[in-house]
Every structure is written in structure tokens, then in C-alpha cells.
mmCIF file of N, CA and C in Angstrom:
data_model
loop_
_atom_site.group_PDB
_atom_site.id
_atom_site.type_symbol
_atom_site.label_atom_id
_atom_site.label_comp_id
_atom_site.label_asym_id
_atom_site.label_seq_id
_atom_site.Cartn_x
_atom_site.Cartn_y
_atom_site.Cartn_z
ATOM 1 N N MET A 1 12.603 -1.946 -4.074
ATOM 2 C CA MET A 1 11.891 -3.470 -4.382
ATOM 3 C C MET A 1 10.487 -2.794 -3.684
ATOM 4 N N GLU A 2 9.590 -2.977 -4.726
ATOM 5 C CA GLU A 2 8.100 -2.769 -4.335
ATOM 6 C C GLU A 2 7.095 -3.961 -5.131
ATOM 7 N N TRP A 3 5.982 -4.226 -4.386
ATOM 8 C CA TRP A 3 5.210 -5.251 -4.679
ATOM 9 C C TRP A 3 4.760 -5.077 -5.866
ATOM 10 N N ALA A 4 4.321 -3.972 -6.675
ATOM 11 C CA ALA A 4 3.948 -3.952 -7.912
ATOM 12 C C ALA A 4 5.024 -4.261 -8.683
ATOM 13 N N ASN A 5 6.284 -4.322 -8.470
ATOM 14 C CA ASN A 5 7.689 -4.865 -9.376
ATOM 15 C C ASN A 5 7.626 -6.244 -9.046
ATOM 16 N N VAL A 6 7.650 -6.649 -7.671
ATOM 17 C CA VAL A 6 7.686 -8.082 -7.650
ATOM 18 C C VAL A 6 6.682 -8.804 -8.086
ATOM 19 N N SER A 7 5.328 -8.655 -8.249
ATOM 20 C CA SER A 7 4.474 -9.096 -8.715
ATOM 21 C C SER A 7 4.608 -9.551 -10.378
ATOM 22 N N LYS A 8 5.315 -8.703 -10.851
ATOM 23 C CA LYS A 8 5.381 -8.792 -12.566
ATOM 24 C C LYS A 8 6.515 -9.966 -12.490
ATOM 25 N N THR A 9 7.174 -10.397 -11.901
ATOM 26 C CA THR A 9 8.501 -11.184 -12.077
ATOM 27 C C THR A 9 7.985 -12.683 -11.947
ATOM 28 N N LYS A 10 8.521 -13.439 -12.599
ATOM 29 C CA LYS A 10 8.512 -14.798 -12.707
ATOM 30 C C LYS A 10 9.353 -15.906 -11.622
ATOM 31 N N ASP A 11 10.405 -15.097 -10.800
ATOM 32 C CA ASP A 11 11.611 -15.593 -10.166
ATOM 33 C C ASP A 11 11.150 -15.797 -8.843
ATOM 34 N N LEU A 12 10.936 -17.027 -8.289
ATOM 35 C CA LEU A 12 10.568 -17.276 -7.139
ATOM 36 C C LEU A 12 11.295 -16.750 -5.909
ATOM 37 N N GLU A 13 12.820 -16.731 -6.129
ATOM 38 C CA GLU A 13 13.656 -16.018 -5.243
ATOM 39 C C GLU A 13 13.521 -14.563 -5.171
ATOM 40 N N ILE A 14 12.712 -14.085 -6.373
ATOM 41 C CA ILE A 14 12.602 -12.524 -5.539
ATOM 42 C C ILE A 14 11.447 -12.499 -4.693
ATOM 43 N N VAL A 15 10.595 -13.224 -5.313
ATOM 44 C CA VAL A 15 9.230 -13.295 -4.153
ATOM 45 C C VAL A 15 9.428 -13.567 -2.763
ATOM 46 N N ARG A 16 10.369 -14.851 -2.617
ATOM 47 C CA ARG A 16 10.683 -14.708 -1.242
ATOM 48 C C ARG A 16 11.647 -13.670 -0.469
ATOM 49 N N ALA A 17 12.507 -13.086 -1.206
ATOM 50 C CA ALA A 17 13.075 -11.893 -0.744
ATOM 51 C C ALA A 17 12.303 -10.690 -0.303
ATOM 52 N N ALA A 18 11.187 -10.358 -1.312
ATOM 53 C CA ALA A 18 10.044 -9.704 -0.834
ATOM 54 C C ALA A 18 9.316 -9.954 0.358
ATOM 55 N N VAL A 19 8.971 -10.984 0.397
ATOM 56 C CA VAL A 19 8.196 -11.255 1.421
ATOM 57 C C VAL A 19 8.912 -10.943 3.070
ATOM 58 N N ASP A 20 10.255 -11.229 2.941
ATOM 59 C CA ASP A 20 11.066 -10.959 4.009
ATOM 60 C C ASP A 20 11.403 -9.660 4.511
ATOM 61 N N ARG A 21 11.287 -8.684 3.329
ATOM 62 C CA ARG A 21 11.592 -7.378 3.469
ATOM 63 C C ARG A 21 10.552 -6.458 3.313
ATOM 64 N N LEU A 22 9.582 -6.946 2.847
ATOM 65 C CA LEU A 22 8.459 -5.982 2.390
ATOM 66 C C LEU A 22 7.268 -6.144 3.653
ATOM 67 N N ASP A 23 6.554 -4.977 3.793
ATOM 68 C CA ASP A 23 5.286 -5.361 4.452
ATOM 69 C C ASP A 23 3.777 -6.047 3.564
ATOM 70 N N ILE A 24 3.784 -7.337 4.110
ATOM 71 C CA ILE A 24 2.778 -7.926 3.236
ATOM 72 C C ILE A 24 1.210 -7.446 3.706
ATOM 73 N N ASN A 25 0.922 -6.505 4.301
ATOM 74 C CA ASN A 25 -0.249 -5.686 4.566
ATOM 75 C C ASN A 25 -0.417 -4.795 3.735
ATOM 76 N N GLU A 26 0.871 -4.209 3.305
ATOM 77 C CA GLU A 26 0.903 -2.928 2.561
ATOM 78 C C GLU A 26 -0.142 -3.011 1.101
ATOM 79 N N ARG A 27 -0.873 -1.819 1.053
ATOM 80 C CA ARG A 27 -1.576 -1.639 -0.021
ATOM 81 C C ARG A 27 -0.977 -0.702 -1.139
ATOM 82 N N ASP A 28 -1.424 -0.962 -2.598
ATOM 83 C CA ASP A 28 -1.081 0.209 -3.406
ATOM 84 C C ASP A 28 -2.150 1.488 -3.466
ATOM 85 N N GLN A 29 -1.565 2.304 -4.544
ATOM 86 C CA GLN A 29 -2.301 3.244 -4.335
ATOM 87 C C GLN A 29 -4.170 3.112 -4.820
ATOM 88 N N ARG A 30 -4.436 1.778 -5.486
ATOM 89 C CA ARG A 30 -5.609 1.393 -5.839
ATOM 90 C C ARG A 30 -6.324 0.606 -4.575
ATOM 91 N N GLY A 31 -5.342 0.223 -3.708
ATOM 92 C CA GLY A 31 -6.067 -0.330 -2.345
ATOM 93 C C GLY A 31 -5.683 -1.729 -2.381
ATOM 94 N N ARG A 32 -5.091 -2.407 -3.353
ATOM 95 C CA ARG A 32 -4.719 -3.845 -3.542
ATOM 96 C C ARG A 32 -3.572 -4.239 -2.435
ATOM 97 N N THR A 33 -3.720 -5.312 -2.451
ATOM 98 C CA THR A 33 -2.600 -6.054 -1.498
ATOM 99 C C THR A 33 -1.549 -6.926 -2.309
ATOM 100 N N PRO A 34 -0.500 -7.357 -1.825
ATOM 101 C CA PRO A 34 0.219 -7.821 -2.820
ATOM 102 C C PRO A 34 -0.306 -9.378 -3.299
ATOM 103 N N LEU A 35 -1.263 -10.009 -2.670
ATOM 104 C CA LEU A 35 -1.637 -11.144 -3.193
ATOM 105 C C LEU A 35 -2.693 -10.721 -4.336
ATOM 106 N N MET A 36 -3.550 -9.662 -4.179
ATOM 107 C CA MET A 36 -4.358 -9.284 -5.368
ATOM 108 C C MET A 36 -3.437 -9.100 -6.681
ATOM 109 N N LEU A 37 -2.131 -8.171 -6.249
ATOM 110 C CA LEU A 37 -1.396 -7.984 -7.158
ATOM 111 C C LEU A 37 -0.837 -9.300 -8.100
ATOM 112 N N PHE A 38 -0.595 -10.374 -7.372
ATOM 113 C CA PHE A 38 0.182 -11.229 -8.063
ATOM 114 C C PHE A 38 -1.058 -11.955 -8.753
ATOM 115 N N ILE A 39 -2.458 -12.273 -8.352
ATOM 116 C CA ILE A 39 -3.520 -12.772 -9.158
ATOM 117 C C ILE A 39 -3.647 -11.718 -10.308
ATOM 118 N N THR A 40 -3.657 -10.333 -10.143
ATOM 119 C CA THR A 40 -4.156 -9.360 -11.072
ATOM 120 C C THR A 40 -2.955 -9.574 -12.197
ATOM 121 N N ASN A 41 -1.769 -10.076 -12.216
ATOM 122 C CA ASN A 41 -0.572 -10.248 -13.258
ATOM 123 C C ASN A 41 -0.451 -11.428 -13.253
ATOM 124 N N ARG A 42 -1.332 -12.075 -13.044
ATOM 125 C CA ARG A 42 -1.338 -13.706 -13.345
ATOM 126 C C ARG A 42 -0.452 -14.513 -13.230
ATOM 127 N N MET A 43 0.551 -14.474 -12.094
ATOM 128 C CA MET A 43 1.590 -15.405 -11.820
ATOM 129 C C MET A 43 0.997 -16.774 -11.583
ATOM 130 N N ARG A 44 2.119 -17.512 -11.763
ATOM 131 C CA ARG A 44 2.222 -18.979 -11.658
ATOM 132 C C ARG A 44 1.447 -19.358 -10.160
ATOM 133 N N PRO A 45 0.684 -20.375 -10.450
ATOM 134 C CA PRO A 45 0.226 -21.006 -9.360
ATOM 135 C C PRO A 45 0.928 -20.870 -8.096
ATOM 136 N N GLY A 46 1.892 -21.475 -8.438
ATOM 137 C CA GLY A 46 3.186 -21.981 -7.450
ATOM 138 C C GLY A 46 3.638 -20.574 -6.987
ATOM 139 N N THR A 47 3.770 -19.516 -7.164
ATOM 140 C CA THR A 47 4.270 -18.085 -6.930
ATOM 141 C C THR A 47 3.438 -17.947 -5.839
ATOM 142 N N THR A 48 2.198 -17.950 -6.159
ATOM 143 C CA THR A 48 0.856 -17.399 -5.004
ATOM 144 C C THR A 48 0.993 -18.302 -3.809
ATOM 145 N N GLU A 49 0.925 -19.722 -4.267
ATOM 146 C CA GLU A 49 1.165 -20.250 -3.117
ATOM 147 C C GLU A 49 2.279 -20.556 -2.199
ATOM 148 N N ARG A 50 3.384 -19.950 -2.830
ATOM 149 C CA ARG A 50 4.802 -19.535 -2.290
ATOM 150 C C ARG A 50 4.843 -18.052 -1.300
ATOM 151 N N LEU A 51 4.073 -17.269 -1.694
ATOM 152 C CA LEU A 51 3.553 -15.901 -1.237
ATOM 153 C C LEU A 51 2.575 -16.324 0.208
ATOM 154 N N GLN A 52 1.643 -17.197 -0.078
ATOM 155 C CA GLN A 52 1.204 -17.669 1.154
ATOM 156 C C GLN A 52 1.848 -18.312 2.442
ATOM 157 N N THR A 53 2.391 -19.020 1.576
ATOM 158 C CA THR A 53 3.293 -20.070 2.804
ATOM 159 C C THR A 53 4.311 -18.876 3.291
ATOM 160 N N CYS A 54 5.191 -18.398 2.751
ATOM 161 C CA CYS A 54 5.857 -17.371 3.192
ATOM 162 C C CYS A 54 5.053 -16.616 4.341
ATOM 163 N N CYS A 55 4.207 -16.208 3.796
ATOM 164 C CA CYS A 55 3.639 -15.068 4.783
ATOM 165 C C CYS A 55 3.094 -15.570 6.082
ATOM 166 N N SER A 56 2.599 -16.910 6.062
ATOM 167 C CA SER A 56 1.967 -17.830 7.109
ATOM 168 C C SER A 56 3.116 -17.847 8.095
ATOM 169 N N LYS A 57 4.181 -18.264 7.163
ATOM 170 C CA LYS A 57 5.753 -18.522 8.181
ATOM 171 C C LYS A 57 6.075 -17.260 8.968
ATOM 172 N N ARG A 58 6.248 -15.944 8.264
ATOM 173 C CA ARG A 58 6.412 -15.018 8.825
ATOM 174 C C ARG A 58 5.543 -14.434 10.019
ATOM 175 N N LYS A 59 4.181 -14.711 9.646
ATOM 176 C CA LYS A 59 3.381 -14.348 10.754
ATOM 177 C C LYS A 59 3.536 -15.250 11.965
ATOM 178 N N GLU A 60 3.948 -16.283 12.007
ATOM 179 C CA GLU A 60 4.242 -17.243 12.898
ATOM 180 C C GLU A 60 5.556 -16.698 13.933
ATOM 181 N N ARG A 61 6.263 -15.866 13.132
ATOM 182 C CA ARG A 61 7.642 -15.683 14.122
ATOM 183 C C ARG A 61 6.924 -14.401 14.887
ATOM 184 N N TYR A 62 6.231 -13.638 14.683
ATOM 185 C CA TYR A 62 5.630 -12.686 15.049
ATOM 186 C C TYR A 62 4.574 -12.807 16.382
ATOM 187 N N VAL A 63 3.902 -13.851 16.404
ATOM 188 C CA VAL A 63 3.107 -14.566 17.517
ATOM 189 C C VAL A 63 3.725 -14.824 18.447
#
């Protein structure tokens, strides 16, 4: 599972699973973050909101 592939899917459950498994600060070869990949691939607005929400909750667990 890679952010480049996840950002192209329309399935919110795959996005949720990726947030739990992958590094949210990871950058691709071109320096894009997962959020930038989602915007580039024109994900539904709900998906990018889900990514932000999941990332915030994940961040709280480590603080």
C-alpha cells in the first residue's frame, strides 16, 4: 500500500486503513505529501476531510 495508489481510490475505508498503516508525513519522489496527492488526484471533498480527521486523531494518540 502506497499513498500514490491510495490517493487514486474512491473507497473511504482504504483511505482510513492507509492512515493507520502509512506515515502521514511521507513524501513521494516529487516531494508531495499525502494530502497534496489527494488534491492532485481530485478526491471527493469528504475523502480529504476524512484524511485530515484521521491524521488529527492519530496525532493525538502520540502526544
